[in-house]
C-alpha positions as a Markdown table, in Angstrom:
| # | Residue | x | y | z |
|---|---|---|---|---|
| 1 | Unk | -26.1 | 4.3 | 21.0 |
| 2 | Unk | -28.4 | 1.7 | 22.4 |
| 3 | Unk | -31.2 | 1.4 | 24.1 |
| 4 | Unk | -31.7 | -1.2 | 26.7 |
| 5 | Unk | -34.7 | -2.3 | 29.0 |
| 6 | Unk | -33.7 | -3.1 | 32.4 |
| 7 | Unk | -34.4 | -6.8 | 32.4 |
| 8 | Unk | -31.9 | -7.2 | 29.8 |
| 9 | Unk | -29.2 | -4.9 | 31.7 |
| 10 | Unk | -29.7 | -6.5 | 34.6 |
| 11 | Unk | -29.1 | -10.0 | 32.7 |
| 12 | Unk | -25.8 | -8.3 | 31.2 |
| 13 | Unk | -24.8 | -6.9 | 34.4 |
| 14 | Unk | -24.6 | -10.2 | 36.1 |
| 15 | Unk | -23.2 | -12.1 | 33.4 |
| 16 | Unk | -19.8 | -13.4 | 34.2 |
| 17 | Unk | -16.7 | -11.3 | 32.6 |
| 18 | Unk | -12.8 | -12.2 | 32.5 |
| 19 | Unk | -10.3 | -9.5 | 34.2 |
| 20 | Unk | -7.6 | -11.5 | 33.2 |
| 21 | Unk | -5.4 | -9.8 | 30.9 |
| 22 | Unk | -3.9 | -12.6 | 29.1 |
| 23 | Unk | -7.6 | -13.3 | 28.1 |
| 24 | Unk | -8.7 | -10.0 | 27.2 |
| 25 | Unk | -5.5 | -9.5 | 24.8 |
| 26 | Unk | -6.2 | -13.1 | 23.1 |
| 27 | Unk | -9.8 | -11.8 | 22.5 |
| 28 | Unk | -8.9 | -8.2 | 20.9 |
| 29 | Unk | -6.1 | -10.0 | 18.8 |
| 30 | Unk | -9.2 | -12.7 | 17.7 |
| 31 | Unk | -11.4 | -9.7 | 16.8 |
| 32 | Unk | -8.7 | -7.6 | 15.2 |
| 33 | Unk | -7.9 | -10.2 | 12.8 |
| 34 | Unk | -11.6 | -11.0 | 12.3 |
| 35 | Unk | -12.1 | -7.7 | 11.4 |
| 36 | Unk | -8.9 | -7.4 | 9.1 |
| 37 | Unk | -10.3 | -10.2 | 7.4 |
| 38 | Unk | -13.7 | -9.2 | 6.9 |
| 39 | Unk | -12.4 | -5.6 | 5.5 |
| 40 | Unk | -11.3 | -5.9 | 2.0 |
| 41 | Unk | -9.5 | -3.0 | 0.1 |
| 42 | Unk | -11.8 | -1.3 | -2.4 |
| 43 | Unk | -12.1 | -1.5 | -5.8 |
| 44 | Unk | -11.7 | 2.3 | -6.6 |
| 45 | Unk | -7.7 | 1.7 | -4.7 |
| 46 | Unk | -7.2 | -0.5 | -7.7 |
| 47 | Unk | -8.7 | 1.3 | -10.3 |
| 48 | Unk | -6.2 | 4.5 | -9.1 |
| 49 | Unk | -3.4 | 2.2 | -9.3 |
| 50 | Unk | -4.6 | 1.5 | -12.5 |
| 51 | Unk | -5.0 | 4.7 | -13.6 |
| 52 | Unk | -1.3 | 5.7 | -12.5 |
| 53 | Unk | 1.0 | 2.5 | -12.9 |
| 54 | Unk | -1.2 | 1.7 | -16.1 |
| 55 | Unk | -2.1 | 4.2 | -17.9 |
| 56 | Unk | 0.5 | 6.9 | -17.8 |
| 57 | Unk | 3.3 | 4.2 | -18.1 |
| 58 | Unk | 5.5 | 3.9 | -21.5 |
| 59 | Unk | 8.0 | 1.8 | -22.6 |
| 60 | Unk | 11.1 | 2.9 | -23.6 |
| 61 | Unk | 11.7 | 4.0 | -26.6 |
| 62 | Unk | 13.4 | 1.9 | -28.9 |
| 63 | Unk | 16.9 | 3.7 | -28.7 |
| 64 | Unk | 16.7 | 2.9 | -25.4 |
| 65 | Unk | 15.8 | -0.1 | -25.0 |
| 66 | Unk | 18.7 | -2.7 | -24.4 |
| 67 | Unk | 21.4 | -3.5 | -27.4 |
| 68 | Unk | 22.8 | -6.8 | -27.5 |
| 69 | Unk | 25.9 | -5.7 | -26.4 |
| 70 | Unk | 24.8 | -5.3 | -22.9 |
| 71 | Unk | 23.8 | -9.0 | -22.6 |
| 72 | Unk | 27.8 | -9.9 | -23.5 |
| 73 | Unk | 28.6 | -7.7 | -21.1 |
| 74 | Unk | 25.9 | -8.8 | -18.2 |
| 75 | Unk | 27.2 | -12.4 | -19.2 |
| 76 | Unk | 30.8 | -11.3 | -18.4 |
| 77 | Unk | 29.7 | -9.6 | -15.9 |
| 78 | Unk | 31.5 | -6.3 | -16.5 |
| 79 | Unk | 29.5 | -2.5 | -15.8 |
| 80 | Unk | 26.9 | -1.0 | -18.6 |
| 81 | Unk | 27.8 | 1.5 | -20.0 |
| 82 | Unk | 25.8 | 4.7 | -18.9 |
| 83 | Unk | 22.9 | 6.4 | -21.0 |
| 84 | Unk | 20.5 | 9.1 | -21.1 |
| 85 | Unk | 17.4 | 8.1 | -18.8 |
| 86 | Unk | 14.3 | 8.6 | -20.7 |
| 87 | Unk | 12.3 | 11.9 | -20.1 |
| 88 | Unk | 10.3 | 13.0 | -16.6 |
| 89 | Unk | 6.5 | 11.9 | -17.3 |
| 90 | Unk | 4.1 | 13.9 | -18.5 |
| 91 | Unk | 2.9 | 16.6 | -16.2 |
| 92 | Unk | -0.1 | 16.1 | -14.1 |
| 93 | Unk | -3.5 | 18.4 | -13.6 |
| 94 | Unk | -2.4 | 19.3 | -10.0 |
| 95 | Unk | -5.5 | 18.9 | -8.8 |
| 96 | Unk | -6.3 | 15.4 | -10.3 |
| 97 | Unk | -2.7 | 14.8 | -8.5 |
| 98 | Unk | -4.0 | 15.9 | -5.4 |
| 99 | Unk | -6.9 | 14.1 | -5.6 |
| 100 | Unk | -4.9 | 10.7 | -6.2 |
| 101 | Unk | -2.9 | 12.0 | -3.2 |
| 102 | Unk | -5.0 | 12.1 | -0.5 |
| 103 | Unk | -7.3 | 8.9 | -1.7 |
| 104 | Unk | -3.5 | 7.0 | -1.3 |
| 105 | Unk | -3.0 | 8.8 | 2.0 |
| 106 | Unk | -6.0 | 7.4 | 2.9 |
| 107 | Unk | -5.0 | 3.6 | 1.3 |
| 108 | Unk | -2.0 | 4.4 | 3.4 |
| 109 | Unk | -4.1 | 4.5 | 6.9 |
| 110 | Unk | -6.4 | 1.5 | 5.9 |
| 111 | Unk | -3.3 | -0.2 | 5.2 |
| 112 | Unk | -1.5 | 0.3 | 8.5 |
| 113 | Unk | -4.3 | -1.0 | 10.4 |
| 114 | Unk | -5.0 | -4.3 | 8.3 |
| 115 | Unk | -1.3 | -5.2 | 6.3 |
| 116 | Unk | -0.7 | -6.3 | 10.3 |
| 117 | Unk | -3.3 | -8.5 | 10.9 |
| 118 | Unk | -3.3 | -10.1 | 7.5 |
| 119 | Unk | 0.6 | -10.8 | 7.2 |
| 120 | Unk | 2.2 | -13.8 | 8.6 |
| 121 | Unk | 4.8 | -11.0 | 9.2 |
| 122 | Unk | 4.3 | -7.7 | 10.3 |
| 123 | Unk | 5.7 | -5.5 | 7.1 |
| 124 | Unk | 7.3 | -2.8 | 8.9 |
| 125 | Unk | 9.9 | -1.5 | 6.4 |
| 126 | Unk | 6.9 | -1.4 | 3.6 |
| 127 | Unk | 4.7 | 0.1 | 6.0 |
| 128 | Unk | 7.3 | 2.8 | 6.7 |
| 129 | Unk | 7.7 | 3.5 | 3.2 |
| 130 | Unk | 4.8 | 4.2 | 2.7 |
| 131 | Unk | 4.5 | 7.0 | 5.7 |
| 132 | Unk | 7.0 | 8.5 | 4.0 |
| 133 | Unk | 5.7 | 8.4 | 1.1 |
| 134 | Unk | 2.5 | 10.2 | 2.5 |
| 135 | Unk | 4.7 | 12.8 | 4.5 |
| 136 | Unk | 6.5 | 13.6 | 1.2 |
| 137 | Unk | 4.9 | 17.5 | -0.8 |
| 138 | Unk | 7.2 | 17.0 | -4.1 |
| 139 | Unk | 6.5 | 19.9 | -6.6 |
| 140 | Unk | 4.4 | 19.7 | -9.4 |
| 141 | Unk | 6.6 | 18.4 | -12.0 |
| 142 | Unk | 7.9 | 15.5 | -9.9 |
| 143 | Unk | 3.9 | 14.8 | -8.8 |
| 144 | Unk | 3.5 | 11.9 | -12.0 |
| 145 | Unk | 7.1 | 10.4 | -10.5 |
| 146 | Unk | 6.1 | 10.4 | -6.4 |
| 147 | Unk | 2.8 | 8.9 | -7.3 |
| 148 | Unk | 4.8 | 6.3 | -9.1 |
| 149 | Unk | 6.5 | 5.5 | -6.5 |
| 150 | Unk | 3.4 | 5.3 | -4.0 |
| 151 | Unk | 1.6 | 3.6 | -6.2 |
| 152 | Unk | 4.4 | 0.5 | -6.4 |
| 153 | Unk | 4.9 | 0.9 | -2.5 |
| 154 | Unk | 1.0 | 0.2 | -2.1 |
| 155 | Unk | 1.3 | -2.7 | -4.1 |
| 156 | Unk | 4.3 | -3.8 | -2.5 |
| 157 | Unk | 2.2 | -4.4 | 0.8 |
| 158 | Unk | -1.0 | -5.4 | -1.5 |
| 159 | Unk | 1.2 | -8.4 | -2.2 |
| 160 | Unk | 2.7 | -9.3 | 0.9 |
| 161 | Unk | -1.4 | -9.4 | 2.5 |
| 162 | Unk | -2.0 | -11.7 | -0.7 |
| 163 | Unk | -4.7 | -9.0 | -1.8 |
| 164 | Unk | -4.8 | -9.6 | -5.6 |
| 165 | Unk | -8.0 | -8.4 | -6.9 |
């Protein structure tokens, strides 16, 4: 709160105001975007990201990574065969998951309020992934695999605001 003498509320009081609504909604749009733009995302978003699209990923192993048949048969485009999908990840500390968690729960809000304003077009199918994402409570052996998932969605709507730190 502020405190103001009277000679400058009395100045503020007669100054001349717009009650027009097409002008006040052109001026909260202006400072909306002013402020989407002055807001940045953090460096600690990036750095979990890191830490879970980085770190814990592995390649495949090599008897699973692709023969040289399946490029014949991509090139005739005929079906590859099926094979056994590489193990779950590595289990997580749950509480070092839950700590991820909630900081991209709260990425999640930050981003709903600025991916907007600093899009040429409103993501809404990213955004809504990534309320679901947030509303999701997998259990603890699928934690590593949902905070993959997160973690990509983020970036999805990282790239589309052209946020590349």
């Amino acid at each position: 709160m502020i405190a103001v003498d009277d000679a400058t509320a009395a100045t503020l009081v007669r100054r001349r105001f717009s009650t027009d609504t097409e002008t006040l909604v052109k001026y909260l749009g202006s400072m909306r975007r002013w402020l989407a733009a002055e807001e940045g995302i953090g460096d600690d978003l990036y750095n979990v990201l890191e830490q879970i699209v980085g770190e814990r990923a592995q390649p495949a192993p090599d008897s699973l990574r692709r023969p040289k048949l399946d490029d014949v048969l991509v090139r005739l485009r005929l079906p590859l065969p099926r094979r056994c999908r590489r193990g779950s990840a590595p289990p997580m500390d749950p509480a070092e998951a839950a700590r991820i968690t909630d900081h991209f729960r709260s990425a999640t809000t930050e981003l709903k309020q600025l991916a907007p304003h600093r899009t040429a077009v409103c993501p809404i199918r990213e955004i809504a992934r990534l309320i679901a994402l947030a509303d999701e409570r997998p259990p603890p052996d699928q934690a590593v695999a949902h905070l993959r998932r997160y973690a990509f969605a983020i970036l999805d709507v990282l790239d589309l605001m052209g946020d590349d730190a």
